[in-house]
Amino acid sequence: MRKLALSRREFIAGLGAGGGTLLLYALMGGTGSTEALLRPPGAQDENAFLARCLRCQACVRACLTACLEPAPVEFGASKLWTPRFVPRLAKCEFELCDRACAKACPVNALQDIPVDRIKLGIAQIDKPKCLAWEQGLLCLVCQECCTYLAITQDRKSRPHVDANKCVGCGACENICIADSAAIRVLSLSSASSPPGSTS
Amino acid sequence: MQARSKRLRLLRRSVQIAFLSGFIFLAWVAVYPPSAKIPENLFLRSDPLSGALWFLSHPGGWVLALWPAWVILGLALLSGRFFCAWICPLGTCFDLLPSVGRSRRRRTQPRSIGGSRIEPDTRRFRVKYFLLLVLCSALVAGLNMAWLYDPLVIANQAAIFAFMGAIPWVFGGLAVMAMLYRPRFWCQELCPAGAIQSLVAMLGRKLPARLSPLALIKEDACNGCGVCARACPFEISDIAVSKPGGRVVLPDCALCGDCAAACPRSGTLRLASFGKTLVGGASGRHRKAESLEEGCACGN
């Protein structure tokens, strides 16, 4: 019968190759966009999620509104084909769909957490692009579509986001009539340290 | 090719295509709304690799959700990596793909056949254990590379990408390699899920054949002609030189039974289920000559 065990040299080489792959990943991850991706509901911590997610696309297939897409290579090799929530594709209907993505996940990388604990991100207004803020037009489409009443208007009819009420469902970004959305859902990590603080 | 060999090929292809169709069906129906009756991610949860490795990235709560994987791993203890030859959708695709250019004949030929010593060149089959180690160490460090290495994830990705109209790069690359190089090169040289099952199979190598759902049994009548080694689609030459007299457990054997169907001496090499012969045994051309030896075959 053929011997199966790896020799010590092969074992150490295996560990070395694993470390090398990690290093390569880290380097390639650094070349990608550093923008934190929006994740489907139930993905708790980004690092834990990356360790768990198989990139099997079950959640992308299961999504009610088709708001998920496999992350393209621009976001780095370590995030390639992980599910990415793109509000411009569709709003996340996590209250309607009964967390279809979490239920489809074979390894619980997405956990089926209660609706009231879901917060996908926080919407932020990019004022130079916003018709109401920049051109003074009467556009409050984002406020009208927000079912969480997280967008309010001031006396000049300009939208403001209440970060506490916003759950990041993406309805506002999806419906924004500017060419590239003037209101964007940012992930919780990047929303906490915004470059130009808005709203 | 003998009639029983054709029958076996037909049986295995039918089982494979049934599982592949089931896999594609489940991937197709896995859209909203989630079904209460159909277990849509059953194949992904029966993946022996994620079953064995999940605990490395999940501190707790991994036992129940992945019960199908534990079933497969439990069966692997008794039957080796039968999953690869009979169930795995990726392996089925490789078997069904046409070969392009190069002949589909394997390269791992026994160096000599007919009584003399056979020295198979299967060292490169050990790459998959190496890869498994890479996968484990990466996973411990918080990086999941299943999308590149896991057969069921690759197959599921391919199906869903195809439904979306995108190109499944990993699957496509492997399919091209299978067509140009050798159909089962991925399974034997690289697949870490196969490696896990091989390791589990070696743990259970002492278990008797009558407990095993699929087992390869070799009797003492073997004269070492080497036909079995040539028939093996998984390119295992060791079958020709393994010790006769009971269940043969080879780490890379996927229990497809082609060797048993090809064996020219009846009652020598057979594929059995719980001790009951499926292929091989008494139905060969040499039936009359070997009937005496047949009488003492174990468990039959």
Short mmCIF file of C-alpha atoms in Angstrom, two decimals:
data_model
loop_
_atom_site.label_atom_id
_atom_site.label_comp_id
_atom_site.label_asym_id
_atom_site.label_seq_id
_atom_site.Cartn_x
_atom_site.Cartn_y
_atom_site.Cartn_z
CA MET A 1 0.00 0.00 0.00
CA ARG A 2 1.29 3.41 -0.92
CA LYS A 3 2.38 5.68 1.88
CA LEU A 4 0.12 8.66 2.27
CA ALA A 5 1.76 10.84 4.87
CA LEU A 6 3.47 14.02 3.77
CA SER A 7 7.13 14.24 4.59
CA ARG A 8 8.27 16.92 7.00
CA ARG A 9 9.68 18.92 4.15
CA GLU A 10 6.38 18.81 2.26
CA PHE A 11 4.46 19.74 5.40
CA ILE A 12 6.62 22.78 6.02
CA ALA A 13 6.42 23.68 2.34
CA GLY A 14 2.62 23.47 2.59
CA LEU A 15 2.56 25.84 5.53
CA GLY A 16 4.98 28.11 3.68
CA ALA A 17 2.85 28.10 0.55
CA GLY A 18 -0.20 28.92 2.68
CA GLY A 19 1.64 31.87 4.20
CA GLY A 20 2.88 32.91 0.77
CA THR A 21 -0.64 32.80 -0.63
CA LEU A 22 -1.81 34.95 2.25
CA LEU A 23 0.93 37.45 1.60
CA LEU A 24 0.03 37.50 -2.09
CA TYR A 25 -3.60 38.02 -1.16
CA ALA A 26 -2.69 40.85 1.17
CA LEU A 27 -0.65 42.52 -1.55
CA MET A 28 -3.32 42.01 -4.18
CA GLY A 29 -6.00 43.11 -1.74
CA GLY A 30 -4.04 46.31 -1.27
CA THR A 31 -4.03 46.99 -4.99
CA GLY A 32 -7.83 46.85 -5.14
CA SER A 33 -10.15 49.65 -4.21
CA THR A 34 -10.03 50.26 -0.49
CA GLU A 35 -13.71 51.14 -0.42
CA ALA A 36 -15.45 48.95 2.13
CA LEU A 37 -18.11 46.87 0.40
CA LEU A 38 -21.73 46.86 1.42
CA ARG A 39 -22.67 43.35 2.52
CA PRO A 40 -26.01 41.55 2.53
CA PRO A 41 -27.91 41.62 5.84
CA GLY A 42 -26.50 39.22 8.42
CA ALA A 43 -22.84 39.60 7.49
CA GLN A 44 -21.58 40.82 10.79
CA ASP A 45 -17.89 41.53 10.81
CA GLU A 46 -16.00 41.97 7.53
CA ASN A 47 -13.02 39.80 8.50
CA ALA A 48 -15.16 37.01 9.91
CA PHE A 49 -17.34 37.22 6.84
CA LEU A 50 -14.38 36.89 4.47
CA ALA A 51 -13.17 33.83 6.37
CA ARG A 52 -16.57 32.19 6.19
CA CYS A 53 -17.92 33.13 2.77
CA LEU A 54 -17.39 30.38 0.19
CA ARG A 55 -18.18 32.68 -2.77
CA CYS A 56 -20.73 30.07 -3.85
CA GLN A 57 -23.19 32.73 -5.11
CA ALA A 58 -26.15 31.09 -3.36
CA CYS A 59 -27.18 34.44 -1.82
CA VAL A 60 -26.83 36.25 -5.16
CA ARG A 61 -29.17 33.68 -6.68
CA ALA A 62 -31.64 33.79 -3.79
CA CYS A 63 -32.07 37.57 -3.55
CA LEU A 64 -35.62 38.80 -4.06
CA THR A 65 -34.72 42.13 -5.66
CA ALA A 66 -31.43 41.09 -7.32
CA CYS A 67 -29.63 43.79 -5.37
CA LEU A 68 -26.52 41.59 -4.92
CA GLU A 69 -23.68 41.09 -7.34
CA PRO A 70 -20.44 39.12 -7.09
CA ALA A 71 -17.74 41.70 -6.28
CA PRO A 72 -15.54 42.21 -9.32
CA VAL A 73 -11.75 41.92 -9.20
CA GLU A 74 -11.35 45.71 -8.74
CA PHE A 75 -12.01 45.25 -5.06
CA GLY A 76 -9.03 43.00 -4.57
CA ALA A 77 -8.42 39.27 -4.78
CA SER A 78 -9.49 38.59 -1.22
CA LYS A 79 -12.96 39.97 -1.95
CA LEU A 80 -13.37 38.56 -5.45
CA TRP A 81 -16.91 37.24 -6.04
CA THR A 82 -18.04 37.88 -2.50
CA PRO A 83 -21.64 39.16 -2.43
CA ARG A 84 -21.84 42.90 -2.71
CA PHE A 85 -24.98 44.94 -2.10
CA VAL A 86 -25.37 47.49 -4.89
CA PRO A 87 -28.29 49.83 -4.14
CA ARG A 88 -28.20 51.16 -7.72
CA LEU A 89 -29.27 47.66 -8.85
CA ALA A 90 -32.16 47.46 -6.40
CA LYS A 91 -33.23 48.22 -2.88
CA CYS A 92 -32.61 45.56 -0.22
CA GLU A 93 -36.05 44.33 0.86
CA PHE A 94 -34.89 42.52 3.95
CA GLU A 95 -38.24 42.93 5.67
CA LEU A 96 -40.18 41.47 2.77
CA CYS A 97 -37.91 38.66 1.67
CA ASP A 98 -37.50 37.03 5.08
CA ARG A 99 -33.67 37.15 4.66
CA ALA A 100 -33.62 34.84 1.66
CA CYS A 101 -29.85 35.37 1.31
CA ALA A 102 -29.11 34.27 4.87
CA LYS A 103 -31.37 31.26 4.46
CA ALA A 104 -29.60 30.29 1.22
CA CYS A 105 -26.13 30.54 2.74
CA PRO A 106 -24.85 26.98 3.27
CA VAL A 107 -22.27 27.92 5.90
CA ASN A 108 -24.04 30.71 7.85
CA ALA A 109 -21.59 33.34 6.69
CA LEU A 110 -24.79 35.38 6.50
CA GLN A 111 -26.73 34.98 9.71
CA ASP A 112 -30.46 35.26 9.97
CA ILE A 113 -30.54 38.09 12.49
CA PRO A 114 -33.74 39.86 13.65
CA VAL A 115 -34.99 42.63 11.37
CA ASP A 116 -34.61 45.33 14.02
CA ARG A 117 -30.88 44.61 14.28
CA ILE A 118 -30.20 44.87 10.55
CA LYS A 119 -28.22 47.93 9.52
CA LEU A 120 -26.56 47.55 6.13
CA GLY A 121 -24.97 50.96 6.10
CA ILE A 122 -25.82 54.62 6.39
CA ALA A 123 -26.91 56.86 3.54
CA GLN A 124 -24.89 60.00 2.96
CA ILE A 125 -25.66 62.90 0.69
CA ASP A 126 -23.01 63.95 -1.78
CA LYS A 127 -24.01 67.63 -1.77
CA PRO A 128 -22.17 68.76 -4.94
CA LYS A 129 -24.18 66.22 -6.93
CA CYS A 130 -27.52 66.76 -5.21
CA LEU A 131 -30.04 68.76 -7.20
CA ALA A 132 -31.60 70.23 -4.07
CA TRP A 133 -28.36 71.18 -2.39
CA GLU A 134 -26.38 72.33 -5.41
CA GLN A 135 -28.95 73.75 -7.80
CA GLY A 136 -31.69 74.62 -5.34
CA LEU A 137 -34.23 72.52 -7.21
CA LEU A 138 -37.23 71.07 -5.46
CA CYS A 139 -36.22 67.40 -5.47
CA LEU A 140 -37.05 65.27 -2.46
CA VAL A 141 -37.43 61.91 -4.20
CA CYS A 142 -35.14 60.29 -1.63
CA GLN A 143 -37.23 61.57 1.21
CA GLU A 144 -40.43 60.36 -0.39
CA CYS A 145 -39.21 56.82 -0.91
CA CYS A 146 -37.65 56.37 2.54
CA THR A 147 -39.89 54.02 4.51
CA TYR A 148 -37.87 54.51 7.69
CA LEU A 149 -38.48 58.29 7.74
CA ALA A 150 -34.73 58.71 8.02
CA ILE A 151 -34.62 61.58 5.52
CA THR A 152 -35.93 64.92 6.61
CA GLN A 153 -36.04 68.28 4.86
CA ASP A 154 -34.95 71.63 6.11
CA ARG A 155 -36.64 74.97 5.50
CA LYS A 156 -35.01 75.26 2.08
CA SER A 157 -36.36 71.82 1.09
CA ARG A 158 -32.98 70.16 1.16
CA PRO A 159 -32.69 66.53 2.35
CA HIS A 160 -30.89 65.51 5.52
CA VAL A 161 -30.18 61.94 6.67
CA ASP A 162 -30.83 60.85 10.23
CA ALA A 163 -28.02 58.33 10.73
CA ASN A 164 -29.81 56.71 13.64
CA LYS A 165 -32.98 55.97 11.72
CA CYS A 166 -31.29 54.96 8.46
CA VAL A 167 -30.84 51.20 8.03
CA GLY A 168 -29.06 51.41 4.69
CA CYS A 169 -31.75 49.68 2.64
CA GLY A 170 -30.66 51.67 -0.41
CA ALA A 171 -34.10 52.82 -1.58
CA CYS A 172 -32.89 56.44 -1.76
CA GLU A 173 -29.72 55.62 -3.68
CA ASN A 174 -31.70 53.39 -6.01
CA ILE A 175 -34.21 56.09 -6.86
CA CYS A 176 -31.95 59.17 -6.93
CA ILE A 177 -32.42 60.88 -10.28
CA ALA A 178 -28.89 62.29 -10.52
CA ASP A 179 -26.72 60.50 -13.10
CA SER A 180 -24.55 58.96 -10.43
CA ALA A 181 -26.49 58.82 -7.21
CA ALA A 182 -26.13 61.92 -5.06
CA ILE A 183 -27.19 59.93 -2.00
CA ARG A 184 -25.13 56.82 -1.40
CA VAL A 185 -25.24 54.09 1.20
CA LEU A 186 -21.84 53.78 2.82
CA SER A 187 -20.82 50.80 4.89
CA LEU A 188 -20.85 51.31 8.63
CA SER A 189 -17.06 51.35 8.85
CA SER A 190 -16.62 54.00 6.16
CA ALA A 191 -19.65 56.02 7.28
CA SER A 192 -18.10 56.51 10.71
CA SER A 193 -15.09 58.27 9.21
CA PRO A 194 -16.37 60.09 6.12
CA PRO A 195 -13.96 62.16 4.02
CA GLY A 196 -16.23 65.17 3.67
CA SER A 197 -18.82 64.92 6.41
CA THR A 198 -22.28 65.54 4.99
CA SER A 199 -25.89 65.54 6.04
CA MET B 1 -15.22 -3.87 -24.15
CA GLN B 2 -17.20 -6.55 -22.44
CA ALA B 3 -20.91 -6.35 -21.89
CA ARG B 4 -20.65 -6.01 -18.09
CA SER B 5 -18.17 -3.21 -18.51
CA LYS B 6 -20.63 -1.36 -20.73
CA ARG B 7 -23.43 -2.02 -18.26
CA LEU B 8 -21.38 -0.60 -15.43
CA ARG B 9 -20.41 2.46 -17.45
CA LEU B 10 -24.09 3.02 -18.24
CA LEU B 11 -25.05 2.62 -14.60
CA ARG B 12 -22.40 5.03 -13.38
CA ARG B 13 -23.17 7.60 -16.06
CA SER B 14 -26.87 7.40 -15.20
CA VAL B 15 -26.18 7.96 -11.51
CA GLN B 16 -23.77 10.79 -12.31
CA ILE B 17 -26.16 12.50 -14.71
CA ALA B 18 -29.00 12.12 -12.22
CA PHE B 19 -26.95 13.88 -9.53
CA LEU B 20 -25.75 16.54 -11.98
CA SER B 21 -29.32 17.22 -13.09
CA GLY B 22 -30.38 17.39 -9.46
CA PHE B 23 -27.58 19.83 -8.79
CA ILE B 24 -28.51 22.08 -11.71
CA PHE B 25 -32.17 21.87 -10.76
CA LEU B 26 -31.47 22.91 -7.18
CA ALA B 27 -29.28 25.79 -8.37
CA TRP B 28 -32.05 26.86 -10.77
CA VAL B 29 -34.88 26.81 -8.22
CA ALA B 30 -32.78 28.54 -5.53
CA VAL B 31 -34.41 31.87 -6.34
CA TYR B 32 -36.89 33.84 -4.28
CA PRO B 33 -39.03 32.66 -2.55
CA PRO B 34 -37.01 30.05 -0.65
CA SER B 35 -38.80 26.74 -0.80
CA ALA B 36 -39.97 25.08 2.38
CA LYS B 37 -39.90 21.66 0.77
CA ILE B 38 -36.81 21.63 -1.45
CA PRO B 39 -33.45 21.80 0.33
CA GLU B 40 -31.94 24.22 -2.16
CA ASN B 41 -28.40 24.28 -0.81
CA LEU B 42 -28.22 20.56 -0.10
CA PHE B 43 -25.27 19.98 -2.42
CA LEU B 44 -23.27 22.82 -0.95
CA ARG B 45 -23.97 21.55 2.54
CA SER B 46 -22.93 18.02 1.59
CA ASP B 47 -19.52 19.26 0.54
CA PRO B 48 -17.00 17.17 2.48
CA LEU B 49 -14.41 19.91 2.30
CA SER B 50 -16.49 22.62 3.91
CA GLY B 51 -17.78 20.00 6.33
CA ALA B 52 -14.28 19.22 7.46
CA LEU B 53 -12.91 22.74 7.38
CA TRP B 54 -15.82 24.84 8.50
CA PHE B 55 -14.93 24.63 12.17
CA LEU B 56 -11.63 26.35 11.38
CA SER B 57 -13.48 29.55 10.51
CA HIS B 58 -16.58 29.02 12.63
CA PRO B 59 -15.97 28.74 16.35
CA GLY B 60 -19.32 27.14 17.04
CA GLY B 61 -22.65 25.99 15.68
CA TRP B 62 -21.31 24.09 12.68
CA VAL B 63 -22.41 20.57 13.51
CA LEU B 64 -26.09 20.63 12.63
CA ALA B 65 -26.18 22.77 9.50
CA LEU B 66 -23.65 20.63 7.70
CA TRP B 67 -25.08 17.21 8.53
CA PRO B 68 -25.04 16.13 4.85
CA ALA B 69 -21.28 16.68 4.76
CA TRP B 70 -20.88 14.51 7.84
CA VAL B 71 -22.91 11.78 6.16
CA ILE B 72 -20.59 11.92 3.13
CA LEU B 73 -17.50 11.88 5.35
CA GLY B 74 -18.93 8.96 7.34
CA LEU B 75 -19.51 7.05 4.12
CA ALA B 76 -15.97 7.94 3.03
CA LEU B 77 -14.72 6.11 6.11
CA LEU B 78 -16.32 2.95 4.73
CA SER B 79 -16.17 3.55 0.99
CA GLY B 80 -13.38 5.99 0.28
CA ARG B 81 -13.92 8.83 -2.15
CA PHE B 82 -16.86 7.23 -3.95
CA PHE B 83 -18.39 10.73 -4.00
CA CYS B 84 -15.95 11.72 -6.76
CA ALA B 85 -16.92 9.01 -9.21
CA TRP B 86 -20.65 8.85 -8.51
CA ILE B 87 -21.95 12.18 -7.18
CA CYS B 88 -19.62 15.16 -7.61
CA PRO B 89 -21.13 17.48 -10.26
CA LEU B 90 -17.72 18.85 -11.21
CA GLY B 91 -16.30 15.36 -11.76
CA THR B 92 -19.35 14.45 -13.85
CA CYS B 93 -18.79 17.50 -16.05
CA PHE B 94 -15.17 16.47 -16.58
CA ASP B 95 -16.25 12.93 -17.48
CA LEU B 96 -18.81 14.20 -19.98
CA LEU B 97 -16.56 16.76 -21.66
CA PRO B 98 -15.12 15.77 -25.00
CA SER B 99 -11.37 15.59 -25.34
CA VAL B 100 -9.75 18.03 -27.71
CA GLY B 101 -6.55 17.31 -29.54
CA ARG B 102 -4.74 15.04 -27.18
CA SER B 103 -5.91 11.52 -26.63
CA ARG B 104 -7.88 10.85 -23.47
CA ARG B 105 -5.55 8.02 -22.61
CA ARG B 106 -4.00 8.59 -19.27
CA ARG B 107 -0.30 9.17 -18.86
CA THR B 108 0.02 7.15 -15.69
CA GLN B 109 0.58 3.80 -17.31
CA PRO B 110 2.04 0.97 -15.31
CA ARG B 111 5.66 0.76 -16.28
CA SER B 112 5.43 -2.94 -16.96
CA ILE B 113 2.64 -5.42 -16.73
CA GLY B 114 2.39 -9.20 -16.61
CA GLY B 115 3.87 -10.50 -13.41
CA SER B 116 6.77 -8.14 -13.06
CA ARG B 117 6.80 -5.26 -10.63
CA ILE B 118 4.72 -2.25 -11.51
CA GLU B 119 5.95 1.11 -10.37
CA PRO B 120 3.30 3.72 -10.91
CA ASP B 121 4.24 7.34 -11.07
CA THR B 122 1.66 8.80 -8.76
CA ARG B 123 3.80 11.18 -6.79
CA ARG B 124 2.06 14.16 -8.31
CA PHE B 125 -1.22 12.89 -6.83
CA ARG B 126 0.16 14.08 -3.52
CA VAL B 127 -0.14 17.71 -4.59
CA LYS B 128 -3.73 17.68 -3.38
CA TYR B 129 -2.70 17.03 0.23
CA PHE B 130 -0.29 19.89 -0.09
CA LEU B 131 -3.09 22.07 -1.39
CA LEU B 132 -5.34 20.98 1.47
CA LEU B 133 -2.66 22.12 3.87
CA VAL B 134 -2.44 25.47 2.09
CA LEU B 135 -6.20 25.82 2.32
CA CYS B 136 -6.22 24.96 6.04
CA SER B 137 -3.43 27.36 6.95
CA ALA B 138 -5.06 30.15 4.95
CA LEU B 139 -8.40 29.47 6.61
CA VAL B 140 -6.86 29.58 10.08
CA ALA B 141 -5.41 32.95 9.11
CA GLY B 142 -8.89 34.15 8.13
CA LEU B 143 -8.95 33.62 4.40
CA ASN B 144 -11.39 31.35 2.63
CA MET B 145 -10.16 30.14 -0.74
CA ALA B 146 -13.02 27.75 -1.39
CA TRP B 147 -13.97 29.66 -4.53
CA LEU B 148 -10.73 28.47 -6.10
CA TYR B 149 -10.38 24.99 -4.64
CA ASP B 150 -13.71 23.58 -3.59
CA PRO B 151 -15.40 21.43 -6.28
CA LEU B 152 -18.98 22.07 -5.20
CA VAL B 153 -18.41 25.79 -4.80
CA ILE B 154 -16.82 25.92 -8.26
CA ALA B 155 -19.76 24.00 -9.72
CA ASN B 156 -22.33 26.18 -7.95
CA GLN B 157 -20.56 29.37 -9.03
CA ALA B 158 -20.45 28.06 -12.59
CA ALA B 159 -24.16 27.25 -12.62
CA ILE B 160 -25.22 30.60 -11.15
CA PHE B 161 -22.80 32.62 -13.29
CA ALA B 162 -24.16 30.82 -16.33
CA PHE B 163 -27.74 31.67 -15.29
CA MET B 164 -26.67 35.30 -14.97
CA GLY B 165 -24.93 35.25 -18.32
CA ALA B 166 -21.48 35.75 -16.78
CA ILE B 167 -18.41 33.68 -17.50
CA PRO B 168 -17.46 31.14 -14.82
CA TRP B 169 -13.69 31.57 -15.06
CA VAL B 170 -12.58 28.94 -12.58
CA PHE B 171 -14.83 26.26 -13.98
CA GLY B 172 -13.98 27.25 -17.55
CA GLY B 173 -10.25 27.00 -16.88
CA LEU B 174 -10.58 23.60 -15.30
CA ALA B 175 -12.82 22.37 -18.11
CA VAL B 176 -10.27 23.45 -20.70
CA MET B 177 -7.55 21.66 -18.75
CA ALA B 178 -9.72 18.55 -18.56
CA MET B 179 -10.28 18.62 -22.31
CA LEU B 180 -6.69 19.33 -23.30
CA TYR B 181 -4.84 17.44 -20.60
CA ARG B 182 -6.62 14.62 -18.79
CA PRO B 183 -10.28 14.44 -17.77
CA ARG B 184 -9.72 13.79 -14.08
CA PHE B 185 -6.51 15.72 -13.55
CA TRP B 186 -8.24 18.12 -11.16
CA CYS B 187 -9.70 15.31 -9.07
CA GLN B 188 -6.48 13.37 -8.66
CA GLU B 189 -3.87 16.05 -8.48
CA LEU B 190 -5.53 19.10 -6.96
CA CYS B 191 -8.94 18.56 -5.40
CA PRO B 192 -8.69 19.16 -1.62
CA ALA B 193 -12.17 17.73 -1.09
CA GLY B 194 -10.89 14.51 -2.62
CA ALA B 195 -7.85 14.72 -0.37
CA ILE B 196 -10.05 14.96 2.72
CA GLN B 197 -11.97 11.89 1.66
CA SER B 198 -8.75 10.04 0.89
CA LEU B 199 -7.48 10.78 4.39
CA VAL B 200 -10.76 9.63 5.91
CA ALA B 201 -10.68 6.49 3.75
CA MET B 202 -7.24 5.64 5.09
CA LEU B 203 -8.57 5.98 8.63
CA GLY B 204 -11.18 3.35 7.85
CA ARG B 205 -8.99 0.97 5.87
CA LYS B 206 -9.26 -1.77 8.49
CA LEU B 207 -13.06 -1.88 8.39
CA PRO B 208 -14.51 -5.05 6.84
CA ALA B 209 -16.07 -5.09 3.36
CA ARG B 210 -19.45 -6.32 4.55
CA LEU B 211 -20.02 -2.99 6.35
CA SER B 212 -19.08 -0.97 3.30
CA PRO B 213 -21.69 0.43 0.86
CA LEU B 214 -19.10 0.28 -1.91
CA ALA B 215 -15.93 -1.73 -1.67
CA LEU B 216 -13.37 -3.12 -4.04
CA ILE B 217 -12.50 -6.71 -3.18
CA LYS B 218 -9.51 -8.52 -4.59
CA GLU B 219 -9.14 -12.26 -4.24
CA ASP B 220 -5.96 -14.29 -4.27
CA ALA B 221 -6.59 -15.48 -7.83
CA CYS B 222 -4.96 -12.30 -9.24
CA ASN B 223 -2.07 -13.03 -11.58
CA GLY B 224 -0.98 -9.40 -11.87
CA CYS B 225 -1.86 -8.93 -15.55
CA GLY B 226 -2.39 -5.19 -15.05
CA VAL B 227 -5.61 -4.82 -17.06
CA CYS B 228 -7.29 -3.22 -14.06
CA ALA B 229 -4.64 -0.51 -13.87
CA ARG B 230 -5.17 0.34 -17.52
CA ALA B 231 -8.95 0.49 -17.14
CA CYS B 232 -8.86 2.96 -14.24
CA PRO B 233 -10.25 6.38 -15.23
CA PHE B 234 -8.65 7.79 -12.09
CA GLU B 235 -5.26 6.52 -13.22
CA ILE B 236 -4.45 4.43 -10.20
CA SER B 237 -1.92 1.80 -11.14
CA ASP B 238 -1.62 0.55 -7.58
CA ILE B 239 -4.71 -1.56 -7.97
CA ALA B 240 -2.64 -4.02 -10.01
CA VAL B 241 -0.03 -4.43 -7.29
CA SER B 242 -2.15 -4.11 -4.15
CA LYS B 243 -2.20 -7.05 -1.81
CA PRO B 244 -5.00 -9.51 -2.67
CA GLY B 245 -7.21 -11.27 -0.15
CA GLY B 246 -9.96 -8.86 0.92
CA ARG B 247 -10.97 -5.25 0.64
CA VAL B 248 -8.55 -3.08 -1.31
CA VAL B 249 -8.33 0.43 0.08
CA LEU B 250 -6.39 2.85 -2.07
CA PRO B 251 -6.49 6.51 -1.03
CA ASP B 252 -7.11 7.81 -4.55
CA CYS B 253 -9.64 5.14 -5.58
CA ALA B 254 -13.10 6.54 -6.30
CA LEU B 255 -14.85 3.15 -6.40
CA CYS B 256 -16.07 3.52 -9.97
CA GLY B 257 -15.64 -0.23 -10.52
CA ASP B 258 -14.15 0.01 -14.01
CA CYS B 259 -11.25 -2.17 -12.90
CA ALA B 260 -13.59 -4.88 -11.65
CA ALA B 261 -15.50 -4.80 -14.92
CA ALA B 262 -12.29 -5.04 -16.90
CA CYS B 263 -10.68 -7.82 -14.89
CA PRO B 264 -10.35 -10.87 -17.17
CA ARG B 265 -10.18 -13.42 -14.38
CA SER B 266 -13.54 -13.94 -12.79
CA GLY B 267 -13.77 -13.94 -9.03
CA THR B 268 -10.62 -11.87 -8.80
CA LEU B 269 -11.59 -8.24 -8.60
CA ARG B 270 -15.11 -7.18 -7.82
CA LEU B 271 -17.06 -4.16 -6.69
CA ALA B 272 -19.30 -5.13 -3.80
CA SER B 273 -21.98 -3.45 -1.71
CA PHE B 274 -22.22 -4.77 1.86
CA GLY B 275 -20.44 -7.92 0.67
CA LYS B 276 -22.83 -8.43 -2.24
CA THR B 277 -21.16 -8.37 -5.65
CA LEU B 278 -22.21 -5.58 -8.04
CA VAL B 279 -19.61 -5.96 -10.76
CA GLY B 280 -16.99 -8.57 -11.46
CA GLY B 281 -17.17 -11.89 -9.72
CA ALA B 282 -18.56 -14.84 -11.58
CA SER B 283 -19.87 -13.34 -14.81
CA GLY B 284 -16.62 -13.16 -16.76
CA ARG B 285 -15.34 -15.13 -19.69
CA HIS B 286 -13.28 -17.38 -17.48
CA ARG B 287 -16.25 -18.40 -15.43
CA LYS B 288 -15.82 -22.14 -15.80
CA ALA B 289 -12.13 -22.21 -15.06
CA GLU B 290 -12.41 -20.08 -11.96
CA SER B 291 -15.60 -21.48 -10.51
CA LEU B 292 -13.74 -23.39 -7.81
CA GLU B 293 -12.10 -20.29 -6.45
CA GLU B 294 -15.39 -18.44 -6.63
CA GLY B 295 -16.85 -20.73 -3.98
CA CYS B 296 -14.68 -19.40 -1.19
CA ALA B 297 -14.99 -15.70 -2.00
CA CYS B 298 -15.68 -13.85 1.20
CA GLY B 299 -19.14 -12.71 2.16
CA ASN B 300 -20.82 -14.06 -0.96
#
